[in-house]
CSV table of C-alpha atoms in Angstrom, one decimal:
chain,number,residue,atom,x,y,z
A,1,UNK,CA,-0.5,-43.8,-4.9
A,2,UNK,CA,2.0,-42.3,-2.5
A,3,UNK,CA,5.0,-43.9,-4.1
A,4,UNK,CA,3.7,-42.7,-7.5
A,5,UNK,CA,3.6,-39.1,-6.0
A,6,UNK,CA,7.1,-39.1,-5.2
A,7,UNK,CA,8.4,-41.2,-8.2
A,8,UNK,CA,6.2,-40.0,-11.2
A,9,UNK,CA,8.0,-42.5,-13.4
A,10,UNK,CA,5.9,-45.3,-12.0
A,11,UNK,CA,3.0,-43.6,-13.3
A,12,UNK,CA,4.0,-43.0,-17.0
A,13,UNK,CA,6.7,-45.7,-17.2
A,14,UNK,CA,4.3,-48.7,-17.7
A,15,UNK,CA,2.6,-46.8,-20.4
A,16,UNK,CA,5.9,-46.0,-22.3
A,17,UNK,CA,5.9,-47.0,-25.9
A,18,UNK,CA,8.4,-47.2,-28.8
A,19,UNK,CA,6.6,-44.3,-30.4
A,20,UNK,CA,7.4,-42.1,-27.4
A,21,UNK,CA,10.9,-43.3,-27.3
A,22,UNK,CA,11.6,-42.2,-31.0
A,23,UNK,CA,10.6,-38.8,-30.0
A,24,UNK,CA,12.4,-38.5,-26.8
A,25,UNK,CA,15.4,-40.0,-28.3
A,26,UNK,CA,15.5,-37.2,-31.0
A,27,UNK,CA,15.0,-34.5,-28.3
A,28,UNK,CA,17.5,-35.8,-25.8
A,29,UNK,CA,20.1,-35.9,-28.7
A,30,UNK,CA,19.3,-32.4,-29.6
A,31,UNK,CA,19.5,-31.1,-25.8
A,32,UNK,CA,22.8,-32.9,-25.4
A,33,UNK,CA,24.5,-30.8,-28.0
A,34,UNK,CA,24.8,-28.2,-25.3
A,35,UNK,CA,27.8,-30.0,-23.9
A,36,UNK,CA,30.2,-27.0,-24.2
A,37,UNK,CA,27.6,-24.8,-22.5
A,38,UNK,CA,28.0,-27.1,-19.5
A,39,UNK,CA,31.7,-26.7,-19.5
A,40,UNK,CA,31.5,-23.0,-19.8
A,41,UNK,CA,28.9,-22.5,-17.0
A,42,UNK,CA,31.3,-24.7,-14.7
A,43,UNK,CA,33.9,-22.2,-15.6
A,44,UNK,CA,31.8,-19.3,-14.5
A,45,UNK,CA,31.6,-20.9,-11.1
A,46,UNK,CA,35.6,-21.2,-11.2
A,47,UNK,CA,35.0,-25.1,-11.1
A,48,UNK,CA,36.7,-27.6,-13.2
A,49,UNK,CA,35.0,-28.1,-16.6
A,50,UNK,CA,34.2,-31.8,-15.8
A,51,UNK,CA,31.9,-30.7,-12.9
A,52,UNK,CA,29.7,-29.0,-15.4
A,53,UNK,CA,29.6,-32.4,-17.4
A,54,UNK,CA,28.9,-34.3,-14.2
A,55,UNK,CA,26.1,-32.0,-13.2
A,56,UNK,CA,24.6,-32.7,-16.7
A,57,UNK,CA,24.3,-36.2,-16.2
A,58,UNK,CA,23.3,-37.0,-12.6
A,59,UNK,CA,20.6,-34.3,-12.4
A,60,UNK,CA,18.6,-35.2,-15.4
A,61,UNK,CA,18.6,-38.9,-14.4
A,62,UNK,CA,17.2,-38.0,-11.0
A,63,UNK,CA,14.6,-35.5,-12.4
A,64,UNK,CA,13.5,-38.1,-15.0
A,65,UNK,CA,12.5,-40.4,-12.1
A,66,UNK,CA,11.1,-37.8,-9.7
A,67,UNK,CA,10.1,-34.8,-11.8
A,68,UNK,CA,6.6,-34.2,-13.0
A,69,UNK,CA,7.1,-32.0,-16.1
A,70,UNK,CA,7.3,-33.5,-19.4
A,71,UNK,CA,9.0,-30.6,-20.9
A,72,UNK,CA,11.7,-29.5,-18.2
A,73,UNK,CA,15.3,-30.1,-19.1
A,74,UNK,CA,17.6,-29.7,-15.9
A,75,UNK,CA,21.3,-28.6,-16.3
A,76,UNK,CA,23.7,-26.0,-14.9
A,77,UNK,CA,22.5,-22.4,-15.0
A,78,UNK,CA,24.4,-19.2,-15.7
A,79,UNK,CA,22.9,-17.1,-12.7
A,80,UNK,CA,23.6,-20.0,-10.3
A,81,UNK,CA,27.0,-20.5,-11.6
A,82,UNK,CA,27.8,-16.8,-11.2
A,83,UNK,CA,26.4,-16.8,-7.7
A,84,UNK,CA,28.2,-19.9,-6.9
A,85,UNK,CA,31.7,-18.5,-8.1
A,86,UNK,CA,31.1,-15.0,-6.5
A,87,UNK,CA,30.1,-16.3,-3.1
A,88,UNK,CA,32.6,-19.1,-2.8
A,89,UNK,CA,35.3,-16.8,-4.2
A,90,UNK,CA,34.7,-14.3,-1.4
A,91,UNK,CA,35.8,-17.0,1.1
A,92,UNK,CA,38.2,-19.3,-0.7
A,93,UNK,CA,40.6,-18.5,-3.7
A,94,UNK,CA,40.0,-21.1,-6.3
A,95,UNK,CA,43.5,-20.9,-7.5
A,96,UNK,CA,45.3,-20.8,-4.2
A,97,UNK,CA,43.3,-23.7,-2.7
A,98,UNK,CA,41.4,-25.4,-5.5
A,99,UNK,CA,40.6,-28.6,-3.3
A,100,UNK,CA,38.8,-26.7,-0.4
A,101,UNK,CA,36.9,-24.6,-3.1
A,102,UNK,CA,35.7,-27.7,-4.8
A,103,UNK,CA,34.6,-29.4,-1.7
A,104,UNK,CA,32.8,-26.2,-0.4
A,105,UNK,CA,31.0,-26.2,-3.8
A,106,UNK,CA,29.9,-29.7,-3.1
A,107,UNK,CA,28.8,-29.0,0.4
A,108,UNK,CA,26.8,-26.0,-0.7
A,109,UNK,CA,25.1,-28.1,-3.3
A,110,UNK,CA,24.1,-30.6,-0.5
A,111,UNK,CA,22.6,-27.7,1.7
A,112,UNK,CA,20.8,-26.4,-1.5
A,113,UNK,CA,19.2,-29.7,-2.1
A,114,UNK,CA,18.1,-30.2,1.8
A,115,UNK,CA,16.4,-26.7,1.8
A,116,UNK,CA,14.7,-27.4,-1.4
A,117,UNK,CA,13.5,-30.8,-0.2
A,118,UNK,CA,12.4,-29.2,3.0
A,119,UNK,CA,10.7,-26.6,1.3
A,120,UNK,CA,8.8,-29.1,-0.7
A,121,UNK,CA,7.8,-31.2,2.3
A,122,UNK,CA,6.3,-28.1,3.8
A,123,UNK,CA,3.6,-27.9,1.3
A,124,UNK,CA,6.8,-23.8,0.4
A,125,UNK,CA,40.2,-25.5,-18.9
A,126,UNK,CA,41.1,-28.9,-19.1
A,127,UNK,CA,38.7,-31.8,-19.4
A,128,UNK,CA,39.4,-35.3,-17.9
A,129,UNK,CA,37.7,-38.4,-18.9
A,130,UNK,CA,35.9,-40.8,-16.6
A,131,UNK,CA,32.5,-41.3,-14.6
A,132,UNK,CA,31.5,-39.0,-11.7
A,133,UNK,CA,33.7,-39.7,-8.8
A,134,UNK,CA,32.0,-39.8,-5.2
A,135,UNK,CA,32.4,-36.6,-3.5
A,136,UNK,CA,30.3,-37.6,-0.2
A,137,UNK,CA,33.6,-37.9,1.8
A,138,UNK,CA,34.5,-34.4,0.7
A,139,UNK,CA,32.0,-32.4,2.5
A,140,UNK,CA,33.2,-29.6,4.7
A,141,UNK,CA,31.4,-29.3,8.0
A,142,UNK,CA,33.8,-27.4,10.0
A,143,UNK,CA,34.0,-23.8,10.9
A,144,UNK,CA,34.3,-21.2,9.5
A,145,UNK,CA,33.4,-22.8,6.3
A,146,UNK,CA,30.1,-24.5,7.2
A,147,UNK,CA,28.4,-21.1,7.5
A,148,UNK,CA,29.4,-19.9,4.0
A,149,UNK,CA,28.2,-23.4,2.6
A,150,UNK,CA,24.8,-22.9,4.3
A,151,UNK,CA,24.5,-19.4,3.0
A,152,UNK,CA,25.5,-20.2,-0.6
A,153,UNK,CA,23.1,-23.4,-0.3
A,154,UNK,CA,20.2,-21.2,0.7
A,155,UNK,CA,20.7,-18.5,-2.0
A,156,UNK,CA,21.4,-21.0,-4.8
A,157,UNK,CA,18.6,-23.2,-3.5
A,158,UNK,CA,16.0,-20.5,-3.7
A,159,UNK,CA,17.0,-19.3,-7.1
A,160,UNK,CA,17.2,-22.7,-8.5
A,161,UNK,CA,13.8,-23.4,-7.2
A,162,UNK,CA,12.2,-20.2,-8.6
A,163,UNK,CA,13.9,-20.7,-12.0
A,164,UNK,CA,13.0,-24.2,-12.4
A,165,UNK,CA,9.2,-23.9,-11.3
A,166,UNK,CA,8.6,-20.9,-13.3
A,167,UNK,CA,9.9,-22.8,-16.4
A,168,UNK,CA,7.8,-25.9,-15.4
A,169,UNK,CA,4.6,-23.9,-14.9
A,170,UNK,CA,5.1,-21.9,-18.2
A,171,UNK,CA,5.3,-25.0,-20.4
A,172,UNK,CA,2.5,-26.6,-18.2
A,173,UNK,CA,0.2,-23.9,-19.0
A,174,UNK,CA,0.9,-24.1,-22.6
A,175,UNK,CA,0.2,-27.8,-22.5
A,176,UNK,CA,-3.0,-27.3,-20.3
A,177,UNK,CA,-1.8,-29.6,-17.4
A,178,UNK,CA,-1.2,-29.0,-13.6
A,179,UNK,CA,2.3,-28.9,-12.0
A,180,UNK,CA,2.6,-29.6,-8.3
A,181,UNK,CA,5.2,-27.2,-6.9
A,182,UNK,CA,5.8,-29.3,-3.9
A,183,UNK,CA,6.5,-32.2,-5.8
A,184,UNK,CA,8.9,-30.3,-7.9
A,185,UNK,CA,10.7,-28.9,-4.9
A,186,UNK,CA,11.2,-32.4,-3.6
A,187,UNK,CA,12.4,-33.5,-7.0
A,188,UNK,CA,15.1,-30.4,-7.2
A,189,UNK,CA,16.0,-31.2,-3.5
A,190,UNK,CA,16.8,-34.9,-4.2
A,191,UNK,CA,18.5,-33.9,-7.6
A,192,UNK,CA,21.0,-31.7,-5.8
A,193,UNK,CA,21.3,-33.8,-2.8
A,194,UNK,CA,22.4,-36.8,-4.8
A,195,UNK,CA,24.4,-34.7,-7.1
A,196,UNK,CA,26.5,-33.5,-4.2
A,197,UNK,CA,27.5,-37.0,-3.6
A,198,UNK,CA,28.6,-37.5,-7.2
A,199,UNK,CA,30.7,-34.2,-7.8
A,200,UNK,CA,28.0,-32.0,-9.1
A,201,UNK,CA,27.2,-28.4,-8.4
A,202,UNK,CA,23.6,-26.9,-8.2
A,203,UNK,CA,21.4,-27.4,-11.3
A,204,UNK,CA,18.1,-26.1,-12.2
A,205,UNK,CA,15.6,-25.8,-15.1
A,206,UNK,CA,16.9,-24.6,-18.4
A,207,UNK,CA,14.3,-22.5,-20.4
A,208,UNK,CA,16.4,-22.6,-23.6
A,209,UNK,CA,17.1,-26.3,-23.5
A,210,UNK,CA,13.5,-27.1,-22.5
A,211,UNK,CA,12.4,-25.1,-25.6
A,212,UNK,CA,14.9,-27.1,-27.8
A,213,UNK,CA,13.4,-30.2,-26.3
A,214,UNK,CA,9.7,-29.3,-27.1
A,215,UNK,CA,10.7,-28.0,-30.6
A,216,UNK,CA,12.4,-31.4,-31.2
A,217,UNK,CA,9.2,-33.2,-30.4
A,218,UNK,CA,10.2,-34.5,-26.8
A,219,UNK,CA,7.1,-36.1,-25.3
A,220,UNK,CA,8.2,-37.4,-21.7
A,221,UNK,CA,10.9,-36.9,-19.1
A,222,UNK,CA,12.8,-39.8,-20.7
A,223,UNK,CA,14.5,-37.4,-22.9
A,224,UNK,CA,16.6,-36.3,-19.9
A,225,UNK,CA,17.8,-39.9,-19.6
A,226,UNK,CA,18.7,-39.7,-23.1
A,227,UNK,CA,20.5,-36.5,-22.8
A,228,UNK,CA,22.4,-37.8,-19.6
A,229,UNK,CA,23.4,-40.9,-21.4
A,230,UNK,CA,24.8,-39.0,-24.4
A,231,UNK,CA,26.8,-36.7,-22.0
A,232,UNK,CA,28.1,-39.9,-20.1
A,233,UNK,CA,29.3,-41.4,-23.3
A,234,UNK,CA,31.1,-38.1,-24.0
A,235,UNK,CA,32.7,-38.2,-20.6
A,236,UNK,CA,33.9,-41.8,-21.1
A,237,UNK,CA,34.9,-41.9,-24.8
A,238,UNK,CA,35.1,-38.2,-26.3
A,239,UNK,CA,36.5,-36.1,-23.5
A,240,UNK,CA,40.1,-36.0,-25.0
A,241,UNK,CA,38.5,-34.3,-28.1
A,242,UNK,CA,37.2,-31.6,-25.9
A,243,UNK,CA,40.5,-31.1,-24.3
A,244,UNK,CA,41.5,-29.0,-27.3
A,245,UNK,CA,38.4,-26.8,-27.3
A,246,UNK,CA,39.7,-23.3,-27.8
A,247,UNK,CA,39.1,-20.9,-24.8
A,248,UNK,CA,37.7,-18.4,-27.4
A,249,UNK,CA,34.8,-20.9,-28.0
A,250,UNK,CA,34.0,-21.2,-24.4
A,251,UNK,CA,34.2,-17.5,-24.0
A,252,UNK,CA,31.9,-16.7,-26.7
A,253,UNK,CA,29.3,-19.2,-25.1
A,254,UNK,CA,29.6,-17.4,-21.6
A,255,UNK,CA,29.5,-13.9,-23.5
A,256,UNK,CA,26.2,-14.9,-25.3
A,257,UNK,CA,24.8,-16.3,-22.0
A,258,UNK,CA,25.6,-13.2,-20.0
A,259,UNK,CA,23.9,-10.9,-22.8
A,260,UNK,CA,20.9,-13.1,-22.5
A,261,UNK,CA,20.6,-12.6,-18.9
A,262,UNK,CA,20.1,-8.8,-19.3
A,263,UNK,CA,16.4,-8.6,-20.3
A,264,UNK,CA,16.0,-5.0,-21.6
A,265,UNK,CA,12.3,-5.6,-22.7
A,266,UNK,CA,11.3,-6.5,-19.0
A,267,UNK,CA,13.0,-3.3,-17.7
A,268,UNK,CA,11.0,-1.2,-20.4
A,269,UNK,CA,7.9,-3.1,-19.3
A,270,UNK,CA,8.5,-2.6,-15.8
A,271,UNK,CA,9.1,1.3,-16.4
A,272,UNK,CA,5.8,1.5,-18.0
A,273,UNK,CA,3.8,-0.4,-15.3
A,274,UNK,CA,5.4,0.4,-12.1
A,275,UNK,CA,8.3,3.1,-12.0
A,276,UNK,CA,8.9,2.4,-8.4
A,277,UNK,CA,9.6,-1.2,-9.0
A,278,UNK,CA,11.9,-0.1,-12.0
A,279,UNK,CA,14.1,2.1,-9.6
A,280,UNK,CA,14.4,-0.6,-7.3
A,281,UNK,CA,15.6,-2.8,-10.2
A,282,UNK,CA,18.1,-0.3,-11.6
A,283,UNK,CA,19.7,0.6,-8.3
A,284,UNK,CA,20.1,-3.3,-7.6
A,285,UNK,CA,21.5,-3.8,-11.0
A,286,UNK,CA,24.2,-0.9,-10.4
A,287,UNK,CA,25.0,-2.5,-7.2
A,288,UNK,CA,25.6,-5.9,-8.7
A,289,UNK,CA,27.5,-4.6,-11.7
A,290,UNK,CA,29.8,-2.1,-9.9
A,291,UNK,CA,29.8,-3.9,-6.4
A,292,UNK,CA,29.0,-7.6,-6.0
A,293,UNK,CA,26.2,-10.1,-6.0
A,294,UNK,CA,26.0,-9.6,-2.0
A,295,UNK,CA,25.6,-6.0,-2.5
A,296,UNK,CA,23.0,-6.2,-5.1
A,297,UNK,CA,20.9,-8.8,-3.0
A,298,UNK,CA,21.3,-6.4,0.0
A,299,UNK,CA,20.1,-3.3,-2.0
A,300,UNK,CA,17.2,-5.4,-3.3
A,301,UNK,CA,16.2,-6.5,0.3
A,302,UNK,CA,16.7,-3.0,1.8
A,303,UNK,CA,14.4,-1.4,-0.8
A,304,UNK,CA,11.8,-4.1,-1.2
A,305,UNK,CA,11.1,-4.8,2.4
A,306,UNK,CA,10.0,-1.3,3.3
A,307,UNK,CA,7.9,-1.3,0.3
A,308,UNK,CA,6.3,-4.5,1.1
A,309,UNK,CA,5.9,-3.4,4.9
A,310,UNK,CA,4.2,0.0,3.5
A,311,UNK,CA,1.7,-2.1,1.4
A,312,UNK,CA,0.8,-4.3,4.2
A,313,UNK,CA,0.2,-1.8,6.8
A,314,UNK,CA,-1.5,0.5,4.3
A,315,UNK,CA,-4.0,-1.7,2.4
A,316,UNK,CA,-6.3,-0.5,-0.1
A,317,UNK,CA,-9.6,0.9,1.3
A,318,UNK,CA,-12.3,2.4,-0.6
A,319,UNK,CA,-15.9,4.0,-0.3
A,320,UNK,CA,-18.3,2.4,-2.4
A,321,UNK,CA,-21.2,4.0,-4.1
A,322,UNK,CA,-24.4,2.6,-6.1
A,323,UNK,CA,-24.2,2.3,-9.5
A,324,UNK,CA,-27.4,3.9,-11.1
A,325,UNK,CA,-30.3,1.7,-11.9
A,326,UNK,CA,-28.8,-1.3,-10.2
A,327,UNK,CA,-27.9,-3.1,-6.8
A,328,UNK,CA,-24.3,-3.0,-7.5
A,329,UNK,CA,-21.9,-1.1,-5.4
A,330,UNK,CA,-18.4,0.0,-6.6
A,331,UNK,CA,-15.5,2.4,-5.5
A,332,UNK,CA,-16.6,6.0,-6.2
A,333,UNK,CA,-13.0,6.8,-7.1
A,334,UNK,CA,-12.9,3.9,-9.7
A,335,UNK,CA,-16.3,4.4,-11.0
A,336,UNK,CA,-17.3,8.0,-11.8
A,337,UNK,CA,-20.9,7.4,-12.2
A,338,UNK,CA,-21.2,5.6,-8.7
A,339,UNK,CA,-23.1,7.8,-6.4
A,340,UNK,CA,-23.0,8.0,-2.5
A,341,UNK,CA,-26.1,6.2,-0.8
A,342,UNK,CA,-27.9,8.9,1.3
A,343,UNK,CA,-27.0,8.7,4.9
A,344,UNK,CA,-25.0,5.4,4.5
A,345,UNK,CA,-21.1,5.2,4.5
A,346,UNK,CA,-19.8,2.0,2.7
A,347,UNK,CA,-16.1,1.3,3.2
A,348,UNK,CA,-14.7,-1.6,1.4
A,349,UNK,CA,-11.7,-3.4,3.0
A,350,UNK,CA,-9.2,-5.2,0.5
A,351,UNK,CA,-7.0,-7.2,2.8
A,352,UNK,CA,-6.9,-9.5,5.8
A,353,UNK,CA,-7.1,-7.5,9.1
A,354,UNK,CA,-4.4,-8.0,11.6
A,355,UNK,CA,-1.9,-6.3,13.8
A,356,UNK,CA,0.2,-4.5,11.1
A,357,UNK,CA,-3.0,-2.7,9.4
A,358,UNK,CA,-5.7,-2.6,12.2
A,359,UNK,CA,-4.8,0.7,13.5
A,360,UNK,CA,-4.7,2.3,9.9
A,361,UNK,CA,-8.1,0.9,9.0
A,362,UNK,CA,-9.9,2.0,12.2
A,363,UNK,CA,-8.4,5.5,11.9
A,364,UNK,CA,-9.2,5.7,8.1
A,365,UNK,CA,-12.9,4.6,8.6
A,366,UNK,CA,-13.4,7.1,11.5
A,367,UNK,CA,-11.8,9.9,9.5
A,368,UNK,CA,-14.3,9.1,6.7
A,369,UNK,CA,-17.2,9.1,9.0
A,370,UNK,CA,-16.1,12.6,10.4
A,371,UNK,CA,-15.8,13.8,6.9
A,372,UNK,CA,-19.0,12.7,5.6
A,373,UNK,CA,-20.9,14.1,8.8
A,374,UNK,CA,-19.3,17.5,8.2
A,375,UNK,CA,-20.1,17.4,4.5
A,376,UNK,CA,-23.7,16.6,5.3
A,377,UNK,CA,-24.1,19.2,8.0
A,378,UNK,CA,-22.6,21.9,5.8
A,379,UNK,CA,-25.0,20.9,3.0
A,380,UNK,CA,-27.9,21.1,5.5
A,381,UNK,CA,-28.9,17.3,4.5
A,382,UNK,CA,-29.8,14.4,7.0
A,383,UNK,CA,-27.1,13.1,9.1
A,384,UNK,CA,-25.3,10.0,8.7
A,385,UNK,CA,-27.2,6.9,10.2
A,386,UNK,CA,-25.3,3.7,9.0
A,387,UNK,CA,-21.8,2.2,8.6
A,388,UNK,CA,-21.7,-0.8,6.2
A,389,UNK,CA,-18.2,-2.6,6.0
A,390,UNK,CA,-17.9,-4.7,2.8
A,391,UNK,CA,-15.5,-7.6,4.0
A,392,UNK,CA,-15.3,-9.5,0.5
A,393,UNK,CA,-13.0,-12.2,-0.4
A,394,UNK,CA,-10.0,-10.1,0.5
A,395,UNK,CA,-10.9,-10.2,4.2
A,396,UNK,CA,-10.1,-13.9,4.5
A,397,UNK,CA,-8.5,-13.7,8.0
A,398,UNK,CA,-8.5,-11.8,11.1
A,399,UNK,CA,-6.4,-11.7,14.2
A,400,UNK,CA,-7.1,-10.4,17.8
A,401,UNK,CA,-5.8,-6.9,16.8
A,402,UNK,CA,-8.3,-6.9,14.1
A,403,UNK,CA,-11.1,-8.2,16.5
A,404,UNK,CA,-10.2,-5.2,18.9
A,405,UNK,CA,-10.3,-2.8,16.0
A,406,UNK,CA,-14.0,-4.0,15.4
A,407,UNK,CA,-14.8,-3.5,19.1
A,408,UNK,CA,-13.3,0.1,19.1
A,409,UNK,CA,-15.1,0.9,15.9
A,410,UNK,CA,-18.5,-0.5,17.4
A,411,UNK,CA,-18.0,1.7,20.6
A,412,UNK,CA,-17.3,4.7,18.4
A,413,UNK,CA,-20.2,4.3,16.1
A,414,UNK,CA,-22.4,3.8,19.0
A,415,UNK,CA,-21.3,7.0,20.5
A,416,UNK,CA,-22.1,8.8,17.2
A,417,UNK,CA,-25.4,7.3,16.8
A,418,UNK,CA,-24.5,5.0,13.9
A,419,UNK,CA,-25.6,1.5,13.3
A,420,UNK,CA,-22.7,-0.9,12.2
A,421,UNK,CA,-23.5,-3.4,9.5
A,422,UNK,CA,-21.1,-6.2,8.1
A,423,UNK,CA,-21.5,-7.3,4.4
A,424,UNK,CA,-20.1,-10.6,2.9
A,425,UNK,CA,-17.8,-11.7,5.7
A,426,UNK,CA,-15.8,-15.0,5.2
A,427,UNK,CA,-16.4,-18.2,7.1
A,428,UNK,CA,-13.0,-18.0,9.1
A,429,UNK,CA,-13.8,-14.3,9.9
A,430,UNK,CA,-17.2,-15.0,11.1
A,431,UNK,CA,-16.0,-17.8,13.5
A,432,UNK,CA,-13.4,-15.8,15.1
A,433,UNK,CA,-16.0,-12.8,15.5
A,434,UNK,CA,-18.4,-15.1,17.0
A,435,UNK,CA,-16.0,-16.7,19.5
A,436,UNK,CA,-15.0,-13.1,20.5
A,437,UNK,CA,-18.7,-12.3,21.3
A,438,UNK,CA,-18.6,-9.5,18.6
A,439,UNK,CA,-21.5,-11.0,16.5
A,440,UNK,CA,-23.7,-10.8,19.6
A,441,UNK,CA,-22.8,-7.2,20.1
A,442,UNK,CA,-23.3,-6.1,16.7
A,443,UNK,CA,-26.4,-8.2,16.3
A,444,UNK,CA,-27.1,-11.3,13.9
A,445,UNK,CA,-29.7,-9.1,11.8
A,446,UNK,CA,-27.0,-6.7,10.8
A,447,UNK,CA,-24.8,-9.3,8.8
A,448,UNK,CA,-25.8,-9.6,5.2
A,449,UNK,CA,-24.5,-11.6,2.3
A,450,UNK,CA,-24.1,-8.7,0.0
A,451,UNK,CA,-23.8,-5.0,0.3
A,452,UNK,CA,-26.9,-4.5,-1.7
A,453,UNK,CA,-28.9,-6.4,0.9
A,454,UNK,CA,-27.3,-4.6,3.7
A,455,UNK,CA,-28.2,-1.2,2.0
A,456,UNK,CA,-31.8,-2.5,1.5
A,457,UNK,CA,-32.3,-3.2,5.0
A,458,UNK,CA,-30.8,0.2,6.0
A,459,UNK,CA,-33.2,1.9,3.7
A,460,UNK,CA,-36.1,0.0,5.2
A,461,UNK,CA,-35.1,1.2,8.5
A,462,UNK,CA,-34.8,4.8,7.5
A,463,UNK,CA,-37.8,5.5,5.4
A,464,UNK,CA,-41.6,5.2,6.5
A,465,UNK,CA,-43.8,3.1,4.1
A,466,UNK,CA,-45.9,4.5,1.4
A,467,UNK,CA,-48.9,4.1,1.0
A,468,UNK,CA,-49.6,3.2,4.7
A,469,UNK,CA,-47.9,4.0,7.8
A,470,UNK,CA,-48.7,2.6,11.2
A,471,UNK,CA,-47.0,3.9,14.5
A,472,UNK,CA,-45.4,1.3,16.6
A,473,UNK,CA,-46.3,1.5,20.3
A,474,UNK,CA,-45.4,-2.0,21.9
A,475,UNK,CA,-46.4,-5.2,20.1
A,476,UNK,CA,-45.5,-6.1,16.6
A,477,UNK,CA,-47.5,-9.0,16.6
A,478,UNK,CA,-50.9,-7.0,16.9
A,479,UNK,CA,-50.0,-5.2,13.6
A,480,UNK,CA,-49.4,-8.6,11.7
A,481,UNK,CA,-52.7,-9.9,13.0
A,482,UNK,CA,-54.6,-6.8,11.8
A,483,UNK,CA,-53.4,-7.0,8.3
A,484,UNK,CA,-52.7,-10.8,8.1
A,485,UNK,CA,-49.4,-10.1,6.3
A,486,UNK,CA,-45.7,-10.7,7.0
A,487,UNK,CA,-44.0,-7.5,8.3
A,488,UNK,CA,-40.2,-6.6,8.3
A,489,UNK,CA,-38.7,-7.3,11.6
A,490,UNK,CA,-37.2,-4.2,13.2
A,491,UNK,CA,-35.6,-3.5,16.6
A,492,UNK,CA,-38.0,-1.7,18.7
A,493,UNK,CA,-35.2,0.9,19.6
A,494,UNK,CA,-34.3,1.5,16.0
A,495,UNK,CA,-37.5,2.6,14.7
A,496,UNK,CA,-41.0,4.2,15.3
A,497,UNK,CA,-42.9,3.0,12.3
A,498,UNK,CA,-43.1,-0.1,10.1
A,499,UNK,CA,-43.6,-0.4,6.3
A,500,UNK,CA,-46.6,-2.7,5.3
A,501,UNK,CA,-46.6,-4.2,1.8
A,502,UNK,CA,-49.6,-5.4,0.3
A,503,UNK,CA,-51.1,-6.0,-3.1
């Protein structure tokens, strides 16, 4: 089973049939028509045209053995080619030193494959004929070029992974089967590692060729083998014909590709959904077009990281109210018909609680308590008595800073005369709170599965019973024996009467 995980061909290969071969042969032949595209993409990276064809042979063969998607076609990609050409060109001039430039491209491809495989293991011109020449001895591991190769490898490796996995999952969803992202990362990594040894540059999943394969009836990854063999045949026997391909033809392919990269509909959709994200996108686009790829990436990171930090340190927190004629509690801002529960404040926390947001959460909750007490006082209504923290599915973790936040919140509520309740805490959160003795300080009787249960318990502690009330002086067991009925267990320090239910 372990070998089949790494080499999925061992799983589907024994079941392969002639019927499947007919479909895959047609699909492979269709996708191999994009030979000029591989040549054009190599020129985008300022590499010899044959490098694009070499990359279209080795990578599909490796993916056919190690890949798990039945629809994905791997080939050189326009974005990766542009990145490779721009980043390599900033260090070495392809015209002045073509050999060093080529060797750096192979080295960057090696590092891209290493990083991709590592992420997967974490469970994160002129055309000359011939076969791929070995390039394992052409790696550049000397300063200052090694750092350039590592940087290019990381950037192109991440982009190749993101692009390939997105294409894989989009087709997997349409076909209703599961794609293991870690397995795909390992496959992409080995694909580029072996490619770097055989004169290839980084490759990724191709959406257009994958769609062409699906439309042509491709059934398995074997169509990648058919495509690779067709391109290999072209390299050995037909390359002299491609030597006279007009530059205008290759230029038209590149222009069509570049126009396809600009997704106007996505930009319009972004403007409608999130205007701040649209602004970040446009600023990065301007920096990329009028500056360089590095400037565009720096702008994206410079604008995105502060926004991410703001969202992490200022998580969404809302006050819950009761939906009339139900036991459901929802945000009073989102649901206009939700009403505040008298004398009870119910904040809902919607993120893990850790050092980046614990201070904000504490201050926000204490501010709500103060505001609610002032409002009740001004309206001459009974004061606030209970604080219920809704810790639903979003609060799936807590660190020591979050535990300190709860301790300080408990001290503040005790000083204000409020009782602290917890609703729906997750298992890991409960475990950490228990180890820190916080469960003991809060009280196990104040932890409930749902907000509705906690509210019901608070109301039982607030209001005396109808139709009969009895004063509690010392011993609850005496009352139980008098009426021969179970009673609601209450802490003596928290009440002066008990509600008795009987038929």
